[in-house]
Coordinates of C-alpha atoms in Angstrom, one line a residue:
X1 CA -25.8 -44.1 -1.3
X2 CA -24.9 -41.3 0.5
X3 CA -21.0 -42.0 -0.4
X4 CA -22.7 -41.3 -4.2
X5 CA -24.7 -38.5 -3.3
X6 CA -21.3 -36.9 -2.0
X7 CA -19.1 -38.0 -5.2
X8 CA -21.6 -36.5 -7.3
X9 CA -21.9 -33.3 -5.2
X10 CA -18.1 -32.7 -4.4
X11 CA -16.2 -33.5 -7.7
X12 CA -16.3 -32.9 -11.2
X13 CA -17.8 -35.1 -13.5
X14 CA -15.0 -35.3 -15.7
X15 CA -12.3 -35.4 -13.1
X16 CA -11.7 -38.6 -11.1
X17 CA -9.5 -39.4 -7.9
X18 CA -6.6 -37.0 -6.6
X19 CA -6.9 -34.6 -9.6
X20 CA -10.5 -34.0 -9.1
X21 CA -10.0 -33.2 -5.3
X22 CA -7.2 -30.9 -6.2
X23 CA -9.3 -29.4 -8.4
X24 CA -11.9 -29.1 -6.1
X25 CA -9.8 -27.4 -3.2
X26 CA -8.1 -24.9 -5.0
X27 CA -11.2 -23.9 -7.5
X28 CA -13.2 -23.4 -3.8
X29 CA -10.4 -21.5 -1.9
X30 CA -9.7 -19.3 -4.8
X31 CA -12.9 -18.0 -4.9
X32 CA -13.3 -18.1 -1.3
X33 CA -10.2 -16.0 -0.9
X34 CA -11.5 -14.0 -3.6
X35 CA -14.7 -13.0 -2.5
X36 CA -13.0 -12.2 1.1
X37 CA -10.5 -9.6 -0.6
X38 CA -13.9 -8.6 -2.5
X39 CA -15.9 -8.6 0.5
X40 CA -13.2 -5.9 2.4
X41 CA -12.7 -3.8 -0.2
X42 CA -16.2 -2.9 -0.3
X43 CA -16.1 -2.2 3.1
X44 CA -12.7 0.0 3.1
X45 CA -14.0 1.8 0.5
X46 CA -16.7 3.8 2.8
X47 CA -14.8 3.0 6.6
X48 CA -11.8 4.0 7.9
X49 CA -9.2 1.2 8.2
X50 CA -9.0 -0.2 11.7
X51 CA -5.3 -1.6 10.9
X52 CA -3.4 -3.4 8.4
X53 CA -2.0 -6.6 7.7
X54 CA 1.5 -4.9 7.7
X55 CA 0.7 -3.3 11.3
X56 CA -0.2 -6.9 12.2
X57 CA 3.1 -8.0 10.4
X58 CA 5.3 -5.4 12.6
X59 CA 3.4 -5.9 15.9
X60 CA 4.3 -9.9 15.4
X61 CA 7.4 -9.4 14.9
X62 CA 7.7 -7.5 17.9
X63 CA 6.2 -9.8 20.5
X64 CA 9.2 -10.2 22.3
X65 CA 10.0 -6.5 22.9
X66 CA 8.0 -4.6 25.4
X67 CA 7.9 -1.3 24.6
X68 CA 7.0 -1.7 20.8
X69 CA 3.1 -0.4 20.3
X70 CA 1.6 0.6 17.5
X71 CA 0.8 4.8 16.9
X72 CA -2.3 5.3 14.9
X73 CA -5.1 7.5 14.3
X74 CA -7.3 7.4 10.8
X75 CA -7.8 10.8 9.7
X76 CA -10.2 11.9 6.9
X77 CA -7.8 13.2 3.4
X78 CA -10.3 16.4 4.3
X79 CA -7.9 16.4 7.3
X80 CA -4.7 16.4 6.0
X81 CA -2.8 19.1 4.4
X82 CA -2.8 19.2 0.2
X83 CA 1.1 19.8 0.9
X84 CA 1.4 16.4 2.2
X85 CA -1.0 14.8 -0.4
X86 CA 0.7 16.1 -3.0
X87 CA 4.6 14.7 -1.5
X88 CA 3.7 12.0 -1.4
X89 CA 2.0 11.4 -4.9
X90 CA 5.4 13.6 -6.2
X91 CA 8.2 11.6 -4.3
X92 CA 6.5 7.9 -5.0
X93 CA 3.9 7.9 -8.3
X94 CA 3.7 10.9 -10.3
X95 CA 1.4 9.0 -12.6
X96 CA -0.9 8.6 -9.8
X97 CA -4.1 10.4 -11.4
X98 CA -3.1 8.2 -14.9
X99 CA -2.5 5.0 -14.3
X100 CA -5.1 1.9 -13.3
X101 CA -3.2 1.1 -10.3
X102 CA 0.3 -0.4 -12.0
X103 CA 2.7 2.4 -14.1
X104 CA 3.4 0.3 -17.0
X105 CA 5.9 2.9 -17.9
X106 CA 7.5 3.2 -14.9
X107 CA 8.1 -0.7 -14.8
X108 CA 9.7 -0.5 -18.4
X109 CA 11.8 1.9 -17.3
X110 CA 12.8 0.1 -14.1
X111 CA 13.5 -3.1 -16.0
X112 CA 16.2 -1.0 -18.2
X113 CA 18.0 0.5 -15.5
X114 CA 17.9 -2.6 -13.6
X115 CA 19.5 -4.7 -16.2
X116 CA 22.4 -2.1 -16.7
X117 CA 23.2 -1.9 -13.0
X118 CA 24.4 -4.0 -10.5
X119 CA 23.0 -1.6 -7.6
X120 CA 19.8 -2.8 -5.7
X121 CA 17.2 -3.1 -8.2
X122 CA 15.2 0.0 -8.9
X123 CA 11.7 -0.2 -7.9
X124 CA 8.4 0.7 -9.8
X125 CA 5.5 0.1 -7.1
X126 CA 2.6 3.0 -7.4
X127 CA 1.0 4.0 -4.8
X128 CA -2.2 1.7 -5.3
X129 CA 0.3 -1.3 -5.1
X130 CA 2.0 0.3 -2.0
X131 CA -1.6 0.8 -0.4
X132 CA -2.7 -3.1 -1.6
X133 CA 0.7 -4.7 0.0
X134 CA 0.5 -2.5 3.5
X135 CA -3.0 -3.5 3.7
X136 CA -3.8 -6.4 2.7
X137 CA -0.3 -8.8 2.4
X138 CA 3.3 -8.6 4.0
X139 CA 6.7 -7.0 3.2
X140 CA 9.2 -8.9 1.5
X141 CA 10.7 -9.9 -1.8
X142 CA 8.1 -12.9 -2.8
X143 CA 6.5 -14.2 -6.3
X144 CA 3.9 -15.4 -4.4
X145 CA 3.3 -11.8 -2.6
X146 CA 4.0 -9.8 -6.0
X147 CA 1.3 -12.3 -7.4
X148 CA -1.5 -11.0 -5.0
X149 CA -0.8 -8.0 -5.2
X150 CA -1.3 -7.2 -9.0
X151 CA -5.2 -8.6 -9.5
X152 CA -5.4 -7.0 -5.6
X153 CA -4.5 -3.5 -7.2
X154 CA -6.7 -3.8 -10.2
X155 CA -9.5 -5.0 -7.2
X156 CA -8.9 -1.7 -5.4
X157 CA -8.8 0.7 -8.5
X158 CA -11.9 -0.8 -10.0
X159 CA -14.2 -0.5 -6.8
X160 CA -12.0 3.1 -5.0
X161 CA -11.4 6.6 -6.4
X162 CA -8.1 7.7 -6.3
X163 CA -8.9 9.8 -3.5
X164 CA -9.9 6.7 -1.8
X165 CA -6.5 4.7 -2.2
X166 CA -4.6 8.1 -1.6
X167 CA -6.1 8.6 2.3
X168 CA -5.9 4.7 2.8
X169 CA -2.2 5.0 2.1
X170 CA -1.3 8.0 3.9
X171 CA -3.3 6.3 6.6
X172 CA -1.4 2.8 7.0
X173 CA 2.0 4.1 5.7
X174 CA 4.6 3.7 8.1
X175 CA 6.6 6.9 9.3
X176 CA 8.8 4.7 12.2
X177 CA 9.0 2.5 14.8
X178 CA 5.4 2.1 15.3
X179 CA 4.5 5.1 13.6
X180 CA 1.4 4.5 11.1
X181 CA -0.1 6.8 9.2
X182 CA 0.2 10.7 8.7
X183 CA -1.6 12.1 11.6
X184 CA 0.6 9.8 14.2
X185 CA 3.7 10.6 11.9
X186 CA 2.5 14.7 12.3
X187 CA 2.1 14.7 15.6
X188 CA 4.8 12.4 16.3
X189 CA 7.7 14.7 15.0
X190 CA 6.0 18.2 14.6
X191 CA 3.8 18.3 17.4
X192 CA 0.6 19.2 15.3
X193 CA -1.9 17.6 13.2
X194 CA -1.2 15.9 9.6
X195 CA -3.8 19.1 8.6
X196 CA -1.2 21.6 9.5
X197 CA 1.8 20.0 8.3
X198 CA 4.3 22.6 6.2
X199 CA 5.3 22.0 2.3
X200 CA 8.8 21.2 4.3
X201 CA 7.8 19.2 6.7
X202 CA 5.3 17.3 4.2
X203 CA 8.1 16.5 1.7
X204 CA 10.7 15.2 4.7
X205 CA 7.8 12.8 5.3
X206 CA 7.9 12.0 2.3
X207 CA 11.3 11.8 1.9
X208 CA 11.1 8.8 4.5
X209 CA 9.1 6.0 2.6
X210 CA 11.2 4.5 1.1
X211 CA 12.8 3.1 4.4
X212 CA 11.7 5.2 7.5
X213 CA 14.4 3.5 9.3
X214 CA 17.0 4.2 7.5
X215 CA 15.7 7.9 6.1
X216 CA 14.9 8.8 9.8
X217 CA 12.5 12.0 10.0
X218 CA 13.9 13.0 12.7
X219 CA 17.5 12.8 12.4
X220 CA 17.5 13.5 8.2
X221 CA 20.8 12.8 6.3
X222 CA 21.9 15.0 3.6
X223 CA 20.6 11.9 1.0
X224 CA 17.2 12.8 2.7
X225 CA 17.7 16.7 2.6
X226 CA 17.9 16.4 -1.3
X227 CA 15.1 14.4 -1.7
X228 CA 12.9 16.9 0.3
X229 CA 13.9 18.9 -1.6
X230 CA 13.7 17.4 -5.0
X231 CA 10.3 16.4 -3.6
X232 CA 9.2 20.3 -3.3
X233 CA 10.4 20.7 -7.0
X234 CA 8.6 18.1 -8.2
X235 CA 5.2 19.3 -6.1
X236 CA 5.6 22.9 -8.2
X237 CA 6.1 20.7 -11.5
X238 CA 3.3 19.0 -11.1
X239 CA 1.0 21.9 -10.5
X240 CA 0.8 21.8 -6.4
X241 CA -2.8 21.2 -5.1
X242 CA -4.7 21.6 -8.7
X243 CA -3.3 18.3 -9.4
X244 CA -5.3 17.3 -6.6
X245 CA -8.7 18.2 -8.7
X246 CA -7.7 15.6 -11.4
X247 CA -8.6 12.7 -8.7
X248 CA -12.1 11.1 -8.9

């Protein structure tokens, strides 16, 4: 009887056997592991981020090496300079204020110049699906990762304002070794507060992201020097901190 009662409870009518169990696990998980992503985005939309699954990422990786810690200090966007808000929005998505989290133009035009080169492929993340990958997955080429982080993005965008996904990713970026986030980044190479930060020293952050290890703030190659400044152009094309007023 109570074998019955648990048949009836736990598996499909119209499934049977393995099939139906399948069924079973994956529907539940899914919408377990949905509601969980659901459940945190709620909660990162009105409180600051106590760390990231990419901090966690980097401080596993690290286990074995002593002097590795993690530099980080959530600052409100009040609190950091429009100079750097707007580097970052003009170095990585200058669609930011258009899009609904993934550039569809920017992926079109990635996929051309990707098939007519044989250089590493050209890449056309935004800065929602930088923010949704540094927060909530892992670094990495991965189908399985890229296929989180798409209905993740769309997650994010419908329940945060842009303003919202911009100070959680200027928050959890990373800067360097250990170096998360604009205000540890800030203080880190310029001795002074994200809030204070230069149009200069905004766009060499800036300048970093792509790969703060090898575009090193602090020792800047001439590859970095042009895209700082190339970076401070694009700021002035864009109309400098009134873009800032387009964000909800």
């Amino acid at each position: 009887m109570q074998q019955g009662f648990l048949r009836r409870f736990f598996v499909p009518k119209n499934l049977h056997g393995v099939k139906a169990w399948l069924w079973f696990l994956t529907s539940r998980i899914g919408f377990a592991v949905a509601n969980f992503y659901l459940c945190l985005t709620l909660i990162f939309s009105v409180i600051p981020v106590p760390f990231s699954a990419y901090m966690v990422q980097k401080k596993v990786e690290n286990l074995l090496h002593s002097d590795y810690r993690i530099d980080y200090d959530w600052v409100s966007i009040d609190d950091i300079a429009w100079q750097m808000q707007m580097a970052v929005i003009a170095g990585e998505d200058q669609n930011f204020d258009n899009h609904f989290g993934i550039d569809v133009d920017a992926v079109l035009i990635a996929l051309k110049r990707n098939a007519k080169s044989d250089k590493k492929p050209r890449g056309a993340s935004t800065i929602s699906q930088q923010t949704v990958k540094n927060l909530y997955l892992w670094h990495g080429t991965s189908w399985v990762r890229k296929g989180l982080e798409i209905p993740l993005t769309f997650l994010v965008e419908s329940l945060w304002s842009k303003r919202r996904v911009l100070e959680v990713y200027l928050n959890i970026a990373e800067f360097g070794r250990g170096i998360f986030g604009v205000e540890a980044a800030a203080k880190h190479y310029f001795g002074k507060s994200a809030k204070n930060l230069t149009q200069q020293e905004a766009a060499l952050l800036a300048a970093s992201l792509p790969n703060p290890f090898i575009y090193q703030v602090n020792r800047p190659n001439n590859t970095m020097r042009k895209r700082q400044q190339w970076i401070i152009r694009q700021v002035q094309n864009l109309g400098g901190r009134h873009y800032l007023e387009k964000l909800d």
